[in-house]
mmCIF file of C-alpha atoms in Angstrom:
data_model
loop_
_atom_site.group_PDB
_atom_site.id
_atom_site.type_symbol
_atom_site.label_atom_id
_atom_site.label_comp_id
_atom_site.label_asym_id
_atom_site.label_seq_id
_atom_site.Cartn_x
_atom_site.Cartn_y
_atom_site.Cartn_z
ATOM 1 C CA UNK M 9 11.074 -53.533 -23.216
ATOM 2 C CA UNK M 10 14.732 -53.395 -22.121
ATOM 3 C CA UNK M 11 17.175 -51.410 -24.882
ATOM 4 C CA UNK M 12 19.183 -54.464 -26.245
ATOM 5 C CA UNK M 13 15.187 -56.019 -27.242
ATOM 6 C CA UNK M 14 14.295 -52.420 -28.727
ATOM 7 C CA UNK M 15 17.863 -52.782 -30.469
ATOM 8 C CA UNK M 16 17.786 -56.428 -31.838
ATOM 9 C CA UNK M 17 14.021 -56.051 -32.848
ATOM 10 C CA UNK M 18 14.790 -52.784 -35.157
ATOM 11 C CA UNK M 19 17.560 -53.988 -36.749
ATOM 12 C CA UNK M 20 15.612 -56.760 -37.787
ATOM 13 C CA UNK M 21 13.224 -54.889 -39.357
ATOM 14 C CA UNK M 22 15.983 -52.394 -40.881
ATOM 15 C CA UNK M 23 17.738 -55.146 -42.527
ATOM 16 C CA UNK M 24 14.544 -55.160 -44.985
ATOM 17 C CA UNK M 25 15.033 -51.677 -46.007
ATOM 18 C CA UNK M 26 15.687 -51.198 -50.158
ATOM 19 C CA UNK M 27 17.410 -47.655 -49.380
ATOM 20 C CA UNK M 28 18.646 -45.663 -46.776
ATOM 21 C CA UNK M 29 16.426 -42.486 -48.662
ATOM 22 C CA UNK M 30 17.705 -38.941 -49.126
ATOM 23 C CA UNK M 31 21.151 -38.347 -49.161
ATOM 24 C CA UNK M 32 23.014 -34.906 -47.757
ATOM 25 C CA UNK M 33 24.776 -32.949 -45.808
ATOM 26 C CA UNK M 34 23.786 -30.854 -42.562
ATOM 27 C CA UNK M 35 21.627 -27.679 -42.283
ATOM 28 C CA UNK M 36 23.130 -24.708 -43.081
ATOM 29 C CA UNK M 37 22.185 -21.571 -41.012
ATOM 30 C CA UNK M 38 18.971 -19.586 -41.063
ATOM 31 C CA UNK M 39 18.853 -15.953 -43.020
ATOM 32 C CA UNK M 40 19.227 -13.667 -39.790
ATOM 33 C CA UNK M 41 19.225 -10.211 -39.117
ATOM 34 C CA UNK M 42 21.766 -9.623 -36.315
ATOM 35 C CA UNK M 43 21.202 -6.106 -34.530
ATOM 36 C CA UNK M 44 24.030 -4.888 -32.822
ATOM 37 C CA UNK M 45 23.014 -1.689 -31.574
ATOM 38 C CA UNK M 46 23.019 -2.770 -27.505
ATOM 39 C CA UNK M 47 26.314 -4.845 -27.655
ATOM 40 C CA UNK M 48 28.831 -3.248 -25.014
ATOM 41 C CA UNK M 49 32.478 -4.857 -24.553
ATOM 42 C CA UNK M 50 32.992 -5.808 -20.884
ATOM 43 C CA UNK M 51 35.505 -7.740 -18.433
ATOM 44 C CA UNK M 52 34.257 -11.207 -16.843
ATOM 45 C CA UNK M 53 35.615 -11.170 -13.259
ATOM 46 C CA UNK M 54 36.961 -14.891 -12.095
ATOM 47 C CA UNK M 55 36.204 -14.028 -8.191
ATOM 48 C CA UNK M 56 35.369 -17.152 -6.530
ATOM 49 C CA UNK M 57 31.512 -17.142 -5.741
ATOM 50 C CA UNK M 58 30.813 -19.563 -2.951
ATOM 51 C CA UNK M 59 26.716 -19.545 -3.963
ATOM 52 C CA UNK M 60 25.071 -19.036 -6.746
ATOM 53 C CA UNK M 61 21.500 -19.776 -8.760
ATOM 54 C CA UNK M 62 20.307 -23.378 -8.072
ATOM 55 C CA UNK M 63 21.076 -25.278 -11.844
ATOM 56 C CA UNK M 64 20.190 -27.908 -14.267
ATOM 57 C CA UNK M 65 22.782 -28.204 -16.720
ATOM 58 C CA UNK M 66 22.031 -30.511 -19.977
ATOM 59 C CA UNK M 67 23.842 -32.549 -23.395
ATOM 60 C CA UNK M 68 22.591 -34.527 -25.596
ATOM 61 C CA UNK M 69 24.802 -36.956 -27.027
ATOM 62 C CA UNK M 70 24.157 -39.201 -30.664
ATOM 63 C CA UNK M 71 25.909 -42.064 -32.031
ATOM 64 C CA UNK M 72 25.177 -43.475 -35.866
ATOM 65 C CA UNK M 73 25.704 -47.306 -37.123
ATOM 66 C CA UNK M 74 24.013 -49.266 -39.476
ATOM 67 C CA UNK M 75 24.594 -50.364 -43.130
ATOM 68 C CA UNK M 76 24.761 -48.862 -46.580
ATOM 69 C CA UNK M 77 20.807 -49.409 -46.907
ATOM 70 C CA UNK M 78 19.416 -47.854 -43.053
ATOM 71 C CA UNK M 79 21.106 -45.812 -40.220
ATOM 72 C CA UNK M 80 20.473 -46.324 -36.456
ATOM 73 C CA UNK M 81 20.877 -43.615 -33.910
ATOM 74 C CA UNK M 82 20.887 -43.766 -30.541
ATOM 75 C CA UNK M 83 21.346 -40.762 -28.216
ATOM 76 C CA UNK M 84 20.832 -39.886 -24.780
ATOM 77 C CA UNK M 85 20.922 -36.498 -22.503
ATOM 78 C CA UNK M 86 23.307 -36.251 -19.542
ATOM 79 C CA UNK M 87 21.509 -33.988 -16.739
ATOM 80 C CA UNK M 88 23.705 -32.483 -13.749
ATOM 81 C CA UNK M 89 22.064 -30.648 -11.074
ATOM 82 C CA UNK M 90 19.575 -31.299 -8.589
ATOM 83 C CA UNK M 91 16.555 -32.262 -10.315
ATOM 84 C CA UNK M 92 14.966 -34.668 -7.824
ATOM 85 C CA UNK M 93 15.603 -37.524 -5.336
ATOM 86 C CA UNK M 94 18.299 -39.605 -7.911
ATOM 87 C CA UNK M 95 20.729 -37.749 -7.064
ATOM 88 C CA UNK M 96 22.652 -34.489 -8.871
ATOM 89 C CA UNK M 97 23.607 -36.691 -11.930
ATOM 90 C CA UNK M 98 21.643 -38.784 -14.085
ATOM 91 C CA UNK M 99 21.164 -39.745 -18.259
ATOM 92 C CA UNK M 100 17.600 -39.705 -19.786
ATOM 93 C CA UNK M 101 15.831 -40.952 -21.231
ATOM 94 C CA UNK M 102 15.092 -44.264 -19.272
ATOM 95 C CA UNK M 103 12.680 -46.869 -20.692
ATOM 96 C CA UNK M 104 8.884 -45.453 -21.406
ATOM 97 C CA UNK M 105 10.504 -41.796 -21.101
ATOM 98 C CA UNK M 106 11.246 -41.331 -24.515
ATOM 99 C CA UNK M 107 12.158 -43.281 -27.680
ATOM 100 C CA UNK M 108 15.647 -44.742 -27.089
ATOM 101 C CA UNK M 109 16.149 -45.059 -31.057
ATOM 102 C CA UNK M 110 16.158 -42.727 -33.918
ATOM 103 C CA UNK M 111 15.910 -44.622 -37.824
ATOM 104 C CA UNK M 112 16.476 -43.714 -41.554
ATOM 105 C CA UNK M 113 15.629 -45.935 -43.961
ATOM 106 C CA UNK M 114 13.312 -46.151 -46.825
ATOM 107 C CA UNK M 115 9.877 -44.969 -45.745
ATOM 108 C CA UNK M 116 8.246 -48.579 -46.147
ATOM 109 C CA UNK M 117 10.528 -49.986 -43.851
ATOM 110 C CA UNK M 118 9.994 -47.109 -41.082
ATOM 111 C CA UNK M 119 6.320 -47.620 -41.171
ATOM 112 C CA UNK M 120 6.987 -51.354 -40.220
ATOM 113 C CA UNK M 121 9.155 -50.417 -37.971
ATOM 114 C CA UNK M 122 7.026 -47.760 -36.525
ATOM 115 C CA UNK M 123 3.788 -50.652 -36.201
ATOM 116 C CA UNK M 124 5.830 -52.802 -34.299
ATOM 117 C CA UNK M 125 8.274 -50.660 -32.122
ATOM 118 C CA UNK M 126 6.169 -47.355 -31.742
ATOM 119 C CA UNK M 127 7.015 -45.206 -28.274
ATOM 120 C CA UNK M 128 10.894 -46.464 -28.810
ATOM 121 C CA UNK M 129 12.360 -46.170 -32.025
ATOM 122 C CA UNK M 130 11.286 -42.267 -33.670
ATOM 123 C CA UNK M 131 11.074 -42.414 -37.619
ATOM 124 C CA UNK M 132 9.367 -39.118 -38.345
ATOM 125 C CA UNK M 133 9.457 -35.742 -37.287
ATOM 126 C CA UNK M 134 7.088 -33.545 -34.844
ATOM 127 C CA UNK M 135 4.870 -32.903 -38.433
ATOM 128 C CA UNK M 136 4.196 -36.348 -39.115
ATOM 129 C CA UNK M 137 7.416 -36.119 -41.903
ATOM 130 C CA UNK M 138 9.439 -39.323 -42.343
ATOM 131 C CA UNK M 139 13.172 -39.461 -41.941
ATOM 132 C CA UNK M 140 13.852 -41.030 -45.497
ATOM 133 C CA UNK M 141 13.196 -37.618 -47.038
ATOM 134 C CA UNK M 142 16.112 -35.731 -45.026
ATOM 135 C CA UNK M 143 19.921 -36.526 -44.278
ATOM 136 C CA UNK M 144 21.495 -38.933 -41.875
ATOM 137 C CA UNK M 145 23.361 -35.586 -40.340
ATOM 138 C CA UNK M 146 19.895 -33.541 -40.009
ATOM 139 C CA UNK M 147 17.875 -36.868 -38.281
ATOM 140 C CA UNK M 148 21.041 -37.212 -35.828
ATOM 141 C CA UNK M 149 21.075 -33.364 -34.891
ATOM 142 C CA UNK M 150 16.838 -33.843 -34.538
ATOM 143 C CA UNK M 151 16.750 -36.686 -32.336
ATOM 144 C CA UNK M 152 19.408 -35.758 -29.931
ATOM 145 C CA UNK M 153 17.967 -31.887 -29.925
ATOM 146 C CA UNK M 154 14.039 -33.645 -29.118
ATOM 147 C CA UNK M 155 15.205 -35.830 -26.433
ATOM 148 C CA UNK M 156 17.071 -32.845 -25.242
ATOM 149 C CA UNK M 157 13.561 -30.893 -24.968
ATOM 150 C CA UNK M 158 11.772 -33.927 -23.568
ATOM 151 C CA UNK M 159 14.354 -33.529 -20.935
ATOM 152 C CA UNK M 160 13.518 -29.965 -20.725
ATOM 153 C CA UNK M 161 10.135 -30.597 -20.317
ATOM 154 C CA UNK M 162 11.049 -32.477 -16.855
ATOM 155 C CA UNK M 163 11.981 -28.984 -15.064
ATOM 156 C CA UNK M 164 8.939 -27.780 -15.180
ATOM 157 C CA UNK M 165 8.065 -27.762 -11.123
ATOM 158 C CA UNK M 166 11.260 -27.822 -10.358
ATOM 159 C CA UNK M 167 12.993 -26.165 -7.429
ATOM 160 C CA UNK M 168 15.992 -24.736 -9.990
ATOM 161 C CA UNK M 169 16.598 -21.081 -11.037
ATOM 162 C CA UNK M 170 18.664 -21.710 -14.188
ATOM 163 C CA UNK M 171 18.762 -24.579 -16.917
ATOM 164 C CA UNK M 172 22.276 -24.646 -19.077
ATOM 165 C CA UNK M 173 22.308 -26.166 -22.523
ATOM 166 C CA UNK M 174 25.655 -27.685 -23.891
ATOM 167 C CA UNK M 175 24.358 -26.100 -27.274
ATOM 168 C CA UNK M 176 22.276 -23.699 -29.088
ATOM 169 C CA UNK M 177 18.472 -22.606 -27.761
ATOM 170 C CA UNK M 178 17.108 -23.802 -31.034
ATOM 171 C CA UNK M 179 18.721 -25.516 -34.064
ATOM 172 C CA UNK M 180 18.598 -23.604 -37.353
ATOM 173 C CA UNK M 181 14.669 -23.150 -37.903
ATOM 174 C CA UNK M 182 15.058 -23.708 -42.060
ATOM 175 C CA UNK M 183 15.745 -27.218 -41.471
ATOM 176 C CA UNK M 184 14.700 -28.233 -38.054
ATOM 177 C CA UNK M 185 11.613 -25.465 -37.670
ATOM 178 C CA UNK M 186 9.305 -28.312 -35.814
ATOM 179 C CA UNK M 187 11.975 -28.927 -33.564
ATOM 180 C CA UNK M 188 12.497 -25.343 -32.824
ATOM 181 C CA UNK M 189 8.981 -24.594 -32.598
ATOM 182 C CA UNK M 190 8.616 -27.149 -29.822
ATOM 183 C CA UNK M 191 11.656 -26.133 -28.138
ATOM 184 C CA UNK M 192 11.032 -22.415 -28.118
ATOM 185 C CA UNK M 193 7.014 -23.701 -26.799
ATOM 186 C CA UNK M 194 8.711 -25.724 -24.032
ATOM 187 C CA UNK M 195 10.966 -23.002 -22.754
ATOM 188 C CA UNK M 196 8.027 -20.299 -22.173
ATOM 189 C CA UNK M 197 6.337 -23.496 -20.227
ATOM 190 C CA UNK M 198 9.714 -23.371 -17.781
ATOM 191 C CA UNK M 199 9.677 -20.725 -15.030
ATOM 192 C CA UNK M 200 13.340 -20.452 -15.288
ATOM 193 C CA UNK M 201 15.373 -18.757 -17.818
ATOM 194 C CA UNK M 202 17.066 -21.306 -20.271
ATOM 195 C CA UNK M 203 20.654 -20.298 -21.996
ATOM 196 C CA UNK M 204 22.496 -22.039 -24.193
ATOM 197 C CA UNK M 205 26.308 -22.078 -24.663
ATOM 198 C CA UNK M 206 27.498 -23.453 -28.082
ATOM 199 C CA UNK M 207 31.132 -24.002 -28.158
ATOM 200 C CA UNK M 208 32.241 -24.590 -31.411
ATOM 201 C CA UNK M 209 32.064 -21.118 -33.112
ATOM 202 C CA UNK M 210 34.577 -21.437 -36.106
ATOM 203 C CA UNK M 211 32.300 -21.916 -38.677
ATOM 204 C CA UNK M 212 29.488 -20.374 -37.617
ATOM 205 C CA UNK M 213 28.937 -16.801 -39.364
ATOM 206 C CA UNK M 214 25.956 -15.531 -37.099
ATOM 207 C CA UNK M 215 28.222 -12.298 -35.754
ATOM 208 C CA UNK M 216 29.260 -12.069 -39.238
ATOM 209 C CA UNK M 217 26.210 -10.571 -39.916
ATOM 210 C CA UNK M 218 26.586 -7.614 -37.874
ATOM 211 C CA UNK M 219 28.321 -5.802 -40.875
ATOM 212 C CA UNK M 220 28.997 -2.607 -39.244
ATOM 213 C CA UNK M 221 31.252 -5.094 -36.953
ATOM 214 C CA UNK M 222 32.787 -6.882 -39.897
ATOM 215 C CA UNK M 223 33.878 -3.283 -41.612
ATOM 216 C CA UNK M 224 34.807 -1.652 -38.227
ATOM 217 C CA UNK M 225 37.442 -4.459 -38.103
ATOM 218 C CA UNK M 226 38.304 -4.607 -41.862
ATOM 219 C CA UNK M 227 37.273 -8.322 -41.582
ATOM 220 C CA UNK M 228 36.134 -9.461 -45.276
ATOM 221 C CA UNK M 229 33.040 -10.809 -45.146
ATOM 222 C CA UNK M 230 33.878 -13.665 -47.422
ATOM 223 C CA UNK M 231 36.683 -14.953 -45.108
ATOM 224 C CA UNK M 232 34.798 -14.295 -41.654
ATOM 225 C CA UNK M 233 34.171 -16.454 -39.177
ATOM 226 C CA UNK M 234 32.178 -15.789 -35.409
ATOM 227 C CA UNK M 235 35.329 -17.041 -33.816
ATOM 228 C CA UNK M 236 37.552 -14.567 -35.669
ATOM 229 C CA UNK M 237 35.408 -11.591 -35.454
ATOM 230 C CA UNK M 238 34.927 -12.055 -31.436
ATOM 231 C CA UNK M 239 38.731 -12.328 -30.632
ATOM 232 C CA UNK M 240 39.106 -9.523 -32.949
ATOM 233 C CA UNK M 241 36.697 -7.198 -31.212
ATOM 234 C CA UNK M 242 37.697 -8.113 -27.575
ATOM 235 C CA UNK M 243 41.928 -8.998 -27.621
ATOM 236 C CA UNK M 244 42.238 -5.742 -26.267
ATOM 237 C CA UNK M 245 40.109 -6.260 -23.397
ATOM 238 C CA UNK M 246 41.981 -5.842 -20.273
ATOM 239 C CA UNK M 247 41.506 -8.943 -18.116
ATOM 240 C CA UNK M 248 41.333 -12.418 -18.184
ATOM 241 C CA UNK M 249 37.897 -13.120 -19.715
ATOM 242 C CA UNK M 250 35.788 -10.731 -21.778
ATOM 243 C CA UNK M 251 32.509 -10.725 -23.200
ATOM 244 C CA UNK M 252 30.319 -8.884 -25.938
ATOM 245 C CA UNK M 253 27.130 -8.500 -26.182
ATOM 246 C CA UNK M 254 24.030 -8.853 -26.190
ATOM 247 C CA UNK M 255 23.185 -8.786 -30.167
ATOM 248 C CA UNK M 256 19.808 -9.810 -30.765
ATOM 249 C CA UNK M 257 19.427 -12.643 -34.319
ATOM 250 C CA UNK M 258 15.779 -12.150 -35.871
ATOM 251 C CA UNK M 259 14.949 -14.962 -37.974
ATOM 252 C CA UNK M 260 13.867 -13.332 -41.312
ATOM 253 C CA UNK M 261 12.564 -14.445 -44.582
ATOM 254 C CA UNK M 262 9.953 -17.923 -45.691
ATOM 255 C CA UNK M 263 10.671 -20.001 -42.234
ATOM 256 C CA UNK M 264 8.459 -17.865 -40.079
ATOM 257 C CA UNK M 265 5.254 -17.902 -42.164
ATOM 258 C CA UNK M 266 5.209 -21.741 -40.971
ATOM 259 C CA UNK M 267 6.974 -21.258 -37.277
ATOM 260 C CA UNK M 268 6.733 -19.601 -34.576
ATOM 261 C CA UNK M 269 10.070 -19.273 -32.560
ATOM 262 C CA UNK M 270 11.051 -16.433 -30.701
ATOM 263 C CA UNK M 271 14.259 -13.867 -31.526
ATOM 264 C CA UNK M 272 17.064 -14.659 -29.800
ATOM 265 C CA UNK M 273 19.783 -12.552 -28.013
ATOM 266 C CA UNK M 274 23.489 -13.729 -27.691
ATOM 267 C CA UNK M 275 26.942 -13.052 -26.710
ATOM 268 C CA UNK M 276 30.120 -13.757 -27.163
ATOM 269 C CA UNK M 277 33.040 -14.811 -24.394
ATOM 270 C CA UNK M 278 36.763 -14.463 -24.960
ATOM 271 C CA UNK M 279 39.030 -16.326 -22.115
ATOM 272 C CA UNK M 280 42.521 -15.963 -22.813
ATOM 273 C CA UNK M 281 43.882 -18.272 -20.874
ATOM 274 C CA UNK M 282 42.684 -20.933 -22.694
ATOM 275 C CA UNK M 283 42.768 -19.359 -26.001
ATOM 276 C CA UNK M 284 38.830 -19.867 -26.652
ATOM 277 C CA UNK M 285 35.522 -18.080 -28.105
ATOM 278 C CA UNK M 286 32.218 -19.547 -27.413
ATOM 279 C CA UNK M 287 28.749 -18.058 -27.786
ATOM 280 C CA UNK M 288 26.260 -17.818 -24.868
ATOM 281 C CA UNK M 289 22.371 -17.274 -26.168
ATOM 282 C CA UNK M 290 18.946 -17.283 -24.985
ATOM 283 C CA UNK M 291 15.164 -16.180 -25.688
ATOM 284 C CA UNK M 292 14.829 -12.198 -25.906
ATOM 285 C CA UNK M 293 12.543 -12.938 -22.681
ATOM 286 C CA UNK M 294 15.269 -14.494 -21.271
ATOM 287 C CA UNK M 295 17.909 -11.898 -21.596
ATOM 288 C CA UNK M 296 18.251 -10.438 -17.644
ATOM 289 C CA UNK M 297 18.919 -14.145 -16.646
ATOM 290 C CA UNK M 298 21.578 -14.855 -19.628
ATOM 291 C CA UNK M 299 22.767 -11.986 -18.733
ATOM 292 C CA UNK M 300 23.252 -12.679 -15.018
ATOM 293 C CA UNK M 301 24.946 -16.453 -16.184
ATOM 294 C CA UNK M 302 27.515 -14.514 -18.685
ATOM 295 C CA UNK M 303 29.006 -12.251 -15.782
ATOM 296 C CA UNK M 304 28.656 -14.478 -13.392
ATOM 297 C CA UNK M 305 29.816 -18.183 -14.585
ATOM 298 C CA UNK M 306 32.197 -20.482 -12.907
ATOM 299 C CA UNK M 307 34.649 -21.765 -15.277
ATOM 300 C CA UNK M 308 36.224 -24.448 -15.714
ATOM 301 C CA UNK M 309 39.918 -25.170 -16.586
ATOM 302 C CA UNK M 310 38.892 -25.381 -20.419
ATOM 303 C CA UNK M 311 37.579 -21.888 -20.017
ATOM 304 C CA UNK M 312 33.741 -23.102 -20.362
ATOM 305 C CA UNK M 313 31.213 -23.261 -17.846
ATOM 306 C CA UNK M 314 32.516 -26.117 -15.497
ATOM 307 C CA UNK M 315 28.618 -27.610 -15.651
ATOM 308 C CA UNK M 316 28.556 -27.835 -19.544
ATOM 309 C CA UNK M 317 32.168 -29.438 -19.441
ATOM 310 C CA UNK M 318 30.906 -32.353 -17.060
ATOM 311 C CA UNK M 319 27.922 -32.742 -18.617
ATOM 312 C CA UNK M 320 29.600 -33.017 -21.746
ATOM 313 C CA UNK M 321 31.443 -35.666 -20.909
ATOM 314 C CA UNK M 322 28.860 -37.707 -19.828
ATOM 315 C CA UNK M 323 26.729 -37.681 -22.410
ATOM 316 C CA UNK M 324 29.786 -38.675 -25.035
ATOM 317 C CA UNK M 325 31.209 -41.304 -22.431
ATOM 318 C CA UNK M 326 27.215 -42.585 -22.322
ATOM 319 C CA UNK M 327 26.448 -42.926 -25.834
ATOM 320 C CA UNK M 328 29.732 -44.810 -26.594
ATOM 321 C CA UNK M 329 29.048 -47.148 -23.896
ATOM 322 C CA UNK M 330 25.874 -47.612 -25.764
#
């Protein structure tokens, strides 16, 4: 069944739909321990590497439309790299892949919808849960994030040493712990380390929690920000990019009597010349090859990782032609 079919058949159904269900905003962060006690400051060099570890870089991309009674999402995952005979660029999923459509609605309508459309439109999470009991901003960040592990799932076998996410390893395991579950299960299936590079750090207040770092700088906690603190701790870098790390975030408290996800360690990157802070992470049993990417990255001339801002831009240019 071709996408416009999939399309035209689930809105019919949606147009049934009494509510669009729970109403909110999007998931807040998990309670996290941040130990700081390895972090060192260093300089990124910007020497020109003519070789480097054979890559997969990936972004998912999600677009929202519907009516005041049901939402439709559709997303899809830009892949750049050399993943198999198609070529080094390529969008998934493709028909019988993955489900091309994510819904919210009431849950009556979604089990119609799921009896006659099942395989391409998802209406419930990884635990069976329906997406008319959670918010329009927490089903968009769950379908793009699962097709982005479905698509992680297809380097397994694969003749790459490295796989870049535009994006954190796992999404905040309080709201999303299925998803991160199956991520972090996915990931120890790879034989390649996975890192993640999340760009947008300005309201994100994981490094905040270091608070030895937060009173070493006389930051107040109340006003902090991971963007702040990072360009605080490493202005005075000499050099053109630096880097701190790596700080290791343990997931504490409720979430991990029903998850299992593994720790995480991170870092931070400061390049001047374009005036921005991102955060690189990865799986504590990924650190030596996170490790490897944060020293060693080509960058672009945004000041991220020239792979993450191509694939970037395919996955938004994709899902608007959509």
């Amino acid at each position: 069944m071709d996408l416009l079919t999939v399309m035209e058949r689930a809105l019919e159904t949606l147009s049934q739909s009494k509510s669009p269900g729970a109403v909110g905003g999007a998931a807040v962060e998990d309670d996290v321990r941040v130990e700081a006690g390895e972090a060192e400051v260093f300089s990124v060099s910007l020497e020109w590497r003519s070789s480097g570890p054979r890559f997969v870089a990936l972004d998912g991309s999600s677009r929202m439309f519907g009516s005041p009674n049901f939402r439709l999402f559709v997303a899809s995952v830009a892949i750049y790299g050399v993943l198999d005979s198609r070529g080094p660029t390529r969008l998934f999923p493709s028909p019988g892949e993955g489900p091309l459509f994510a819904a919210k609605a009431d849950e009556e309508t979604l089990k119609a919808l799921e009896e006659g459309l099942r395989g391409f439109v998802q209406v419930k999470d990884l635990k069976g849960r329906y997406f008319s009991r959670v918010s329009e901003e927490v089903v968009g960040d769950w379908f793009r994030g699962y097709l982005e592990t479905l698509a992680l799932q297809r380097l397994e076998g694969a003749d790459v040493e490295l796989a870049i996410l535009d994006g954190p390893i796992y999404l905040p395991v309080s709201a999303f712990g299925d998803l991160a579950e199956f991520r972090v299960k996915t990931i120890g299936q790879l034989d390649v380390p996975v890192v993640g590079v999340v760009k947008r750090v300005g309201r994100s207040k994981l490094l905040c929690r270091a608070r030895e770092l937060v009173e070493k700088f006389n930051v107040a906690f109340g006003d902090c920000n991971d963007e702040f603190l990072a360009y605080e701790i490493l202005k005075g870098v000499r050099g053109p990019v630096a880097a701190v790390g790596p700080f290791k975030a343990v997931v504490v408290g409720h979430t991990l009597d029903k998850y299992a996800v593994e720790d995480r360690v991170f870092w931070y990157v400061y390049v001047k010349y374009a005036g921005r802070v991102y955060r690189v992470e990865a799986l504590v049993s990924h650190r030596d090859g996170a490790e490897e990417f944060v020293k060693n990255m080509p960058l672009g001339v945004t000041g991220l990782p020239y792979m993450v801002e191509l694939v970037d831009k395919l996955a938004r240019k994709h899902t608007a032609y959509i």
